[in-house]
Coordinates of C-alpha atoms in Angstrom, one line a residue:
M26 CA 0.0 0.0 0.0
S27 CA 1.3 3.5 -0.8
Q28 CA 2.7 5.4 2.1
Q29 CA 2.9 8.7 0.3
A30 CA 2.1 11.7 2.6
P31 CA -0.9 13.6 1.4
A32 CA 0.0 16.9 -0.3
P33 CA -1.2 20.1 1.3
A34 CA -4.2 21.9 -0.3
D35 CA -2.0 24.9 -1.2
A36 CA 0.4 22.8 -3.3
G37 CA -1.2 23.9 -6.6
G38 CA -4.6 22.0 -6.6
Y39 CA -5.7 21.0 -10.1
R40 CA -2.7 23.0 -11.6
R41 CA -0.5 20.2 -10.4
V42 CA -2.4 17.8 -12.6
F43 CA -2.3 19.9 -15.7
A44 CA 1.4 20.4 -15.2
V45 CA 1.9 16.8 -16.3
R46 CA 2.2 16.7 -20.1
E47 CA 0.9 13.1 -20.5
F48 CA -2.2 14.0 -18.5
R49 CA -3.0 16.9 -20.8
A50 CA -3.1 14.4 -23.7
V51 CA -5.3 12.0 -21.7
F52 CA -7.6 14.8 -20.7
A53 CA -8.1 16.1 -24.2
A54 CA -8.5 12.5 -25.6
H55 CA -11.1 11.8 -22.9
A56 CA -13.1 14.9 -23.8
L57 CA -13.1 14.1 -27.5
S58 CA -13.9 10.4 -27.0
L59 CA -16.8 11.2 -24.7
L60 CA -18.2 13.9 -27.0
G61 CA -18.1 11.3 -29.8
V62 CA -20.0 8.8 -27.7
V63 CA -22.7 11.2 -26.6
V64 CA -23.3 12.7 -30.0
S65 CA -23.4 9.2 -31.6
E66 CA -26.0 8.1 -29.0
I67 CA -28.3 11.0 -29.9
A68 CA -27.7 10.6 -33.7
L69 CA -28.3 6.8 -33.5
T70 CA -31.5 7.2 -31.5
V71 CA -32.9 9.7 -34.0
L72 CA -31.7 7.6 -37.0
V73 CA -33.4 4.4 -35.7
Y74 CA -36.6 6.2 -35.1
D75 CA -36.5 7.7 -38.6
L76 CA -36.0 4.3 -40.1
T77 CA -38.5 2.3 -38.1
G78 CA -41.0 4.8 -36.5
S79 CA -40.8 2.6 -33.4
P80 CA -40.3 4.4 -30.0
L81 CA -39.3 1.0 -28.5
L82 CA -36.4 0.5 -31.0
S83 CA -35.4 4.1 -30.6
A84 CA -35.2 3.8 -26.8
L85 CA -33.4 0.4 -27.2
A86 CA -30.7 2.1 -29.3
F87 CA -30.1 4.4 -26.3
A88 CA -30.3 1.7 -23.6
L89 CA -27.8 -0.5 -25.4
G90 CA -25.2 2.1 -24.3
M91 CA -25.4 0.6 -20.8
L92 CA -26.4 -3.1 -21.1
P93 CA -23.2 -4.5 -22.6
Y94 CA -21.0 -2.9 -19.9
L95 CA -21.3 -5.9 -17.6
V96 CA -20.3 -8.4 -20.4
G97 CA -17.4 -6.3 -21.6
G98 CA -16.2 -5.3 -18.2
T99 CA -16.1 -8.9 -16.8
L100 CA -15.2 -11.1 -19.8
F101 CA -12.6 -8.7 -21.4
A102 CA -11.2 -7.0 -18.3
G103 CA -8.0 -9.0 -18.8
V104 CA -7.1 -7.0 -21.8
A105 CA -6.3 -4.0 -19.6
D106 CA -3.5 -5.9 -17.8
R107 CA -2.2 -8.4 -20.5
H108 CA -1.4 -5.8 -23.1
P109 CA 0.5 -2.5 -23.1
P110 CA -2.0 0.2 -22.0
R111 CA -1.3 2.6 -24.8
R112 CA -1.9 -0.1 -27.4
V113 CA -5.2 -1.0 -25.7
L114 CA -6.4 2.7 -25.5
V115 CA -5.5 3.4 -29.1
G116 CA -7.0 0.1 -30.3
C117 CA -10.3 0.8 -28.5
D118 CA -10.6 4.2 -30.1
L119 CA -9.9 2.8 -33.5
L120 CA -12.4 0.1 -33.0
C121 CA -15.1 2.7 -32.0
A122 CA -14.2 4.8 -35.0
G123 CA -14.6 1.7 -37.3
C124 CA -18.0 1.0 -35.8
A125 CA -19.1 4.6 -36.3
V126 CA -18.0 4.4 -40.0
L127 CA -20.2 1.4 -40.5
M128 CA -23.1 3.0 -38.7
A129 CA -22.8 6.1 -41.0
L130 CA -23.1 3.9 -44.1
P131 CA -26.5 4.1 -45.7
A132 CA -26.6 0.4 -46.4
T133 CA -26.3 -0.6 -42.7
P134 CA -29.7 -2.0 -41.5
V135 CA -31.3 -1.3 -38.2
A136 CA -30.2 -4.7 -36.7
G137 CA -26.6 -3.8 -37.8
L138 CA -26.9 -0.4 -36.1
L139 CA -27.9 -1.9 -32.8
A140 CA -25.2 -4.5 -33.0
L141 CA -22.6 -1.9 -33.6
R142 CA -23.9 0.1 -30.7
C143 CA -23.5 -2.9 -28.5
A144 CA -19.9 -3.3 -29.8
I145 CA -19.0 0.2 -28.8
A146 CA -20.6 -0.2 -25.4
A147 CA -18.7 -3.5 -24.8
V148 CA -15.4 -1.8 -25.6
A149 CA -16.1 1.2 -23.3
P150 CA -15.4 -0.5 -19.9
V151 CA -12.1 -1.9 -21.2
F152 CA -11.1 1.6 -22.4
N153 CA -12.2 3.3 -19.3
G154 CA -10.6 0.8 -16.9
T155 CA -7.3 0.9 -18.9
R156 CA -7.3 4.7 -18.8
M157 CA -8.0 4.7 -15.0
A158 CA -5.1 2.3 -14.4
T159 CA -2.8 4.3 -16.7
L160 CA -3.7 7.4 -14.8
A161 CA -2.0 5.9 -11.8
D162 CA 1.1 5.2 -13.9
I163 CA 1.2 8.8 -15.1
L164 CA 0.3 10.7 -11.9
G165 CA 1.3 8.2 -9.3
D166 CA -1.1 6.7 -6.8
G167 CA -1.2 9.7 -4.4
D168 CA -3.2 12.9 -4.2
V169 CA -2.4 14.0 -7.8
F170 CA -4.1 10.8 -9.1
V171 CA -7.2 11.6 -7.0
L172 CA -7.4 15.1 -8.6
G173 CA -6.8 13.7 -12.1
R174 CA -9.6 11.2 -11.6
S175 CA -11.8 14.0 -10.3
L176 CA -11.1 16.1 -13.5
L177 CA -12.0 13.2 -15.7
R178 CA -15.3 12.7 -13.8
M179 CA -16.1 16.3 -14.2
V180 CA -15.5 16.1 -17.9
S181 CA -17.9 13.1 -18.0
Q182 CA -20.6 15.1 -16.3
S183 CA -20.0 18.1 -18.5
A184 CA -20.1 16.0 -21.6
V185 CA -23.6 14.8 -20.8
L186 CA -24.8 18.4 -20.4
V187 CA -22.9 19.8 -23.4
G188 CA -23.0 16.8 -25.6
F189 CA -26.8 16.5 -25.6
G190 CA -27.2 20.2 -26.4
L191 CA -24.5 20.1 -29.1
G192 CA -26.0 16.9 -30.6
G193 CA -29.4 18.5 -30.8
V194 CA -28.0 21.5 -32.6
L195 CA -25.9 19.4 -34.9
L196 CA -28.9 17.4 -36.0
T197 CA -30.6 20.6 -37.2
V198 CA -27.7 21.1 -39.6
V199 CA -26.7 17.6 -40.7
P200 CA -28.7 14.3 -41.0
P201 CA -28.1 11.6 -38.3
R202 CA -25.7 9.6 -40.5
G203 CA -23.7 12.8 -41.1
A204 CA -23.5 13.3 -37.3
L205 CA -22.2 9.8 -37.0
A206 CA -19.6 10.5 -39.6
I207 CA -18.4 13.5 -37.5
T208 CA -18.0 11.2 -34.4
V209 CA -15.5 9.1 -36.5
G210 CA -13.3 12.2 -36.4
T211 CA -13.5 12.6 -32.6
F212 CA -12.5 8.9 -32.0
L213 CA -9.6 9.2 -34.5
A214 CA -8.4 12.4 -32.8
S215 CA -8.6 10.8 -29.4
A216 CA -6.5 7.8 -30.7
L217 CA -3.9 10.2 -32.2
L218 CA -3.6 12.2 -28.9
L219 CA -3.1 9.0 -26.9
R220 CA -0.6 7.5 -29.5
C221 CA 1.5 10.7 -29.7
G222 CA 1.0 12.2 -26.2
T223 CA 1.5 9.2 -23.9
R224 CA 4.5 7.0 -23.2
R225 CA 4.7 3.4 -24.1
R226 CA 4.5 1.2 -21.0
P227 CA 4.7 -2.6 -20.7
A228 CA 1.7 -4.8 -19.8
R229 CA 1.1 -4.9 -16.1
S230 CA 0.8 -8.6 -15.7
G231 CA -0.2 -11.8 -17.4
P232 CA 0.7 -15.4 -17.6
A233 CA 4.3 -16.3 -18.5
R234 CA 2.9 -18.3 -21.4
G235 CA 0.0 -17.2 -23.5
D236 CA -2.0 -20.3 -22.6
T237 CA -4.5 -18.8 -20.2
A238 CA -7.7 -17.8 -21.9
L239 CA -8.6 -14.2 -21.8
V240 CA -12.0 -14.8 -20.3
A241 CA -10.6 -17.0 -17.5
Y242 CA -7.9 -14.4 -16.7
S243 CA -10.6 -11.7 -16.6
L244 CA -12.9 -13.6 -14.3
A245 CA -10.0 -14.5 -12.1
G246 CA -9.4 -10.7 -11.6
A247 CA -13.0 -10.1 -10.8
R248 CA -12.9 -12.9 -8.2
Q249 CA -9.8 -11.5 -6.7
L250 CA -11.3 -8.0 -6.5
L251 CA -14.6 -9.1 -5.0
G252 CA -13.1 -11.9 -2.9
D253 CA -10.9 -9.5 -0.8
R254 CA -12.9 -8.0 2.0
R255 CA -11.3 -4.6 1.9
L256 CA -11.5 -4.2 -1.9
R257 CA -15.0 -5.5 -2.0
A258 CA -16.1 -2.9 0.6
L259 CA -14.4 -0.1 -1.3
V260 CA -15.9 -1.0 -4.7
L261 CA -19.4 -1.5 -3.3
L262 CA -19.3 1.9 -1.6
L263 CA -18.2 3.4 -5.0
W264 CA -21.2 1.7 -6.7
A265 CA -24.0 2.1 -4.1
P266 CA -24.7 5.8 -4.0
P267 CA -24.9 6.3 -7.8
M268 CA -27.2 3.3 -8.1
F269 CA -29.8 5.0 -5.8
A270 CA -29.0 8.6 -6.9
V271 CA -30.2 7.9 -10.5
A272 CA -33.8 7.6 -9.4
P273 CA -34.7 11.3 -9.7
E274 CA -33.0 11.6 -13.1
A275 CA -34.6 8.5 -14.4
L276 CA -38.0 9.8 -13.3
A277 CA -37.6 13.4 -14.2
A278 CA -40.3 13.4 -16.9
P279 CA -43.0 11.8 -14.8
Y280 CA -42.1 13.9 -11.8
A281 CA -42.4 17.1 -13.9
E282 CA -45.8 15.9 -14.8
Q283 CA -46.7 15.2 -11.2
I284 CA -45.8 18.7 -10.1
G285 CA -47.2 20.3 -13.2
V286 CA -44.2 21.8 -15.0
G287 CA -43.4 21.5 -18.7
S288 CA -40.5 20.2 -20.7
A289 CA -38.2 23.0 -19.6
G290 CA -38.7 21.7 -16.0
V291 CA -37.6 18.2 -17.1
G292 CA -34.4 19.7 -18.4
L293 CA -33.7 21.5 -15.2
L294 CA -34.4 18.4 -13.1
M295 CA -32.0 16.4 -15.2
C296 CA -29.2 19.0 -15.2
A297 CA -29.3 19.8 -11.5
M298 CA -27.5 16.8 -10.1
P299 CA -24.6 16.9 -12.6
V300 CA -24.1 20.6 -11.8
G301 CA -24.0 19.8 -8.1
T302 CA -21.5 17.0 -8.7
I303 CA -19.2 19.2 -10.7
A304 CA -19.4 22.0 -8.1
G305 CA -18.8 19.5 -5.2
E306 CA -15.8 17.9 -6.8
L307 CA -14.3 21.3 -7.8
Y308 CA -14.6 22.6 -4.2
A309 CA -13.2 19.4 -2.6
G310 CA -10.4 19.2 -5.0
A311 CA -9.3 22.8 -5.0
A312 CA -10.1 23.9 -1.4
L313 CA -9.6 20.9 0.8
S314 CA -6.3 19.1 1.6
A315 CA -6.0 15.4 1.1
R316 CA -6.3 14.8 4.8
A317 CA -9.5 16.8 5.0
R318 CA -11.0 14.9 2.1
A319 CA -10.1 11.7 3.8
R320 CA -11.9 12.8 7.0
I321 CA -15.1 13.6 5.2
T322 CA -15.2 10.6 2.9
L323 CA -17.2 8.2 5.0
P324 CA -19.6 10.7 6.6
L325 CA -20.3 12.2 3.1
A326 CA -20.8 8.8 1.5
A327 CA -23.2 7.7 4.2
T328 CA -25.3 10.8 4.0
A329 CA -25.1 12.0 0.4
L330 CA -28.6 10.6 -0.5
L331 CA -30.3 12.2 2.5
P332 CA -31.3 15.5 0.6
L333 CA -33.5 13.3 -1.6
L334 CA -35.8 12.6 1.3
A335 CA -37.3 16.0 0.6
Y336 CA -39.0 14.4 -2.4
G337 CA -41.4 12.8 0.1
A338 CA -43.1 16.2 0.3
A339 CA -43.4 16.4 -3.5
P340 CA -41.5 19.8 -3.7
G341 CA -42.1 22.1 -6.6
L342 CA -39.5 22.9 -9.2
G343 CA -38.0 25.8 -7.2
A344 CA -37.3 23.5 -4.2
A345 CA -36.5 20.3 -6.1
V346 CA -33.6 21.8 -8.1
P347 CA -31.6 22.9 -5.0
V348 CA -32.3 19.5 -3.5
L349 CA -30.8 17.7 -6.5
V350 CA -27.8 20.1 -6.6
L351 CA -27.1 19.3 -3.0
A352 CA -27.4 15.6 -3.5
G353 CA -25.0 15.9 -6.5
A354 CA -22.5 17.8 -4.4
G355 CA -22.3 14.8 -2.1
A356 CA -20.5 12.9 -4.8
A357 CA -17.3 14.6 -3.6
Y358 CA -16.9 11.6 -1.3
T359 CA -15.4 9.8 -4.3
L360 CA -12.1 11.8 -4.1
G361 CA -11.2 10.2 -0.8
L362 CA -12.5 6.8 -1.8
D363 CA -10.5 6.8 -5.1
R364 CA -7.3 7.3 -3.1
W365 CA -8.1 4.3 -0.8
F366 CA -9.1 2.1 -3.7
V367 CA -6.0 2.7 -5.8
D368 CA -3.8 2.2 -2.7
A369 CA -5.5 -1.1 -1.9
V370 CA -5.4 -2.7 -5.4
P371 CA -2.1 -4.5 -6.3
P372 CA -0.5 -3.1 -9.4
G373 CA -0.8 -6.3 -11.3
L374 CA -4.6 -6.3 -10.8
R375 CA -5.1 -2.6 -11.4
G376 CA -6.3 -2.7 -15.0
R377 CA -8.8 -5.5 -14.3
A378 CA -10.0 -3.9 -11.1
M379 CA -10.6 -0.5 -12.7
T380 CA -12.4 -2.2 -15.6
V381 CA -14.7 -4.2 -13.3
H382 CA -15.3 -1.1 -11.3
T383 CA -16.4 0.8 -14.4
A384 CA -18.6 -2.0 -15.6
G385 CA -20.3 -2.4 -12.2
L386 CA -20.9 1.3 -11.8
M387 CA -22.6 1.6 -15.2
T388 CA -24.6 -1.7 -14.8
L389 CA -25.9 -0.8 -11.4
Q390 CA -26.9 2.6 -12.5
G391 CA -28.9 0.9 -15.3
V392 CA -30.5 -1.4 -12.7
G393 CA -31.3 1.5 -10.5
M394 CA -33.1 3.3 -13.4
A395 CA -35.1 0.2 -14.3
L396 CA -36.1 -0.5 -10.6
A397 CA -37.1 3.2 -10.1
G398 CA -39.2 3.0 -13.3
L399 CA -40.8 -0.2 -12.2
A400 CA -41.7 1.2 -8.7
A401 CA -43.1 4.3 -10.3
E402 CA -45.7 2.1 -12.0
F403 CA -47.3 1.5 -8.6
F404 CA -46.4 4.5 -6.5
A405 CA -46.1 8.2 -6.9
V406 CA -42.7 9.4 -8.2
S407 CA -42.1 11.5 -5.1
T408 CA -42.6 8.4 -2.9
V409 CA -40.2 6.3 -5.1
V410 CA -37.4 8.8 -4.9
A411 CA -37.8 9.3 -1.2
A412 CA -37.8 5.5 -0.7
A413 CA -34.6 5.2 -2.8
A414 CA -33.0 7.8 -0.5
V415 CA -33.9 5.8 2.6
L416 CA -32.9 2.4 1.2
G417 CA -29.7 3.8 -0.3
T418 CA -28.7 5.6 2.9
V419 CA -29.1 2.3 4.9
C420 CA -26.9 0.5 2.4
C421 CA -24.3 3.3 2.4
V422 CA -24.1 3.4 6.1
L423 CA -23.5 -0.3 6.3
L424 CA -20.8 -0.2 3.6
A425 CA -19.1 2.9 5.2
R426 CA -18.9 0.9 8.4
E427 CA -17.3 -2.0 6.5
V428 CA -14.8 0.3 4.9
R429 CA -13.9 1.7 8.3
V430 CA -13.6 -1.8 9.9
T431 CA -11.3 -3.0 7.1
A432 CA -9.0 0.0 7.0
P433 CA -5.4 -0.9 7.6
R434 CA -4.1 0.1 11.0
A435 CA -1.6 3.0 11.1
P436 CA 1.9 1.8 11.8
V437 CA 2.9 2.2 15.5
A438 CA 6.0 4.4 15.9
P439 CA 8.9 2.6 17.5
A440 CA 9.9 3.7 21.0
C441 CA 13.1 5.5 21.5
P442 CA 15.7 3.0 22.8
L443 CA 16.8 5.4 25.6
T444 CA 13.7 7.1 26.8
G445 CA 10.9 4.7 25.6
A446 CA 9.1 7.7 24.1
R447 CA 7.3 7.5 20.8
A448 CA 8.5 9.3 17.8
P449 CA 6.7 12.6 17.1
E450 CA 3.5 12.4 15.0
S451 CA 5.2 14.2 12.0
E452 CA 7.7 11.4 11.7
R453 CA 5.2 8.7 11.5
A454 CA 4.0 7.2 8.2
A455 CA 1.1 9.1 6.7
E456 CA -2.3 7.6 6.5
S457 CA -3.2 6.2 3.1

């Protein structure tokens, strides 16, 4: 486990991260790749509806962006550790670009479009997991890594807000297949940035002989991750809050109908939580020291969903938006948890662990959306969101306790051989 001392808050904040040349390339590539994914999702949804006139198939084209995460993240996670990371990242971007080319061809049928969408979604967890593990190689596994992860998450939240708006504007100028052709360029630009802007590094691990099947190697990594009590507690606490926090976003449209606001209200309800998440992470990353972030991690993780209890009173739009912003700001707990997670994962498992983490996060958010929608068939939306807050808080409190129980004990300072006194606190190993 890393024994690096946490850097003070005044050591440069996010400027320290952008000072690393390789990170700047990864950051730009991440933004371009995400933009391509979001715009392609919108364009594909519109294209499938234009071709079929079926709302079901159009919605399926969007939902397929989440469903294959579990398959790709568990069965192909071994790619992240068995091959050089730069090769994996560039290869994933090129594969996505190839899929986008085929989707843009007029001859590609609807079934082919959906299959290609699945292929891109199956590649995504491998790409994301490899990038997360590579980030630790580039930035180290200390506080700079935490800030780098925070920046990439903020880009992801921003891409949803900007990408949907940009995609909508783009489709007023070019047809859906034209928009898909533009996303080819974003994937290729991302691949070029990663190829030219990052260093070649060897594979992290893998069998001495190439006789272990990729699927078996990937599943062995998942078993190792979930079989370790400490790692399991950390990854479950990273998964649980987002699974329950998606309820108000998934039910934004029916809740807007319940409280009597129009489509503009739906947009505000869907944007509020990402805005809160960005604001919370920016504050925690820029204003708090690593030690302060570590202190608030478990209390914040355990209570982040509590603002959603206000939904039980069916608040109007003016009250619901601040509630969602506050709930989103609670996601700042991930900065401290990220540090503990990367410290706890052995380097040879890091690629597979990050890939499984990404796959589980996306899959459970999809499950959370589905369960919230199912519950809303029988109960008022306000009741469903409040119930999700209660159930989620109970789960998070239990998981936070497990994380605390499994935390490694701080090393005891040796006694002075002459006086028997302990070494001063400043000379002891820093908490991870």
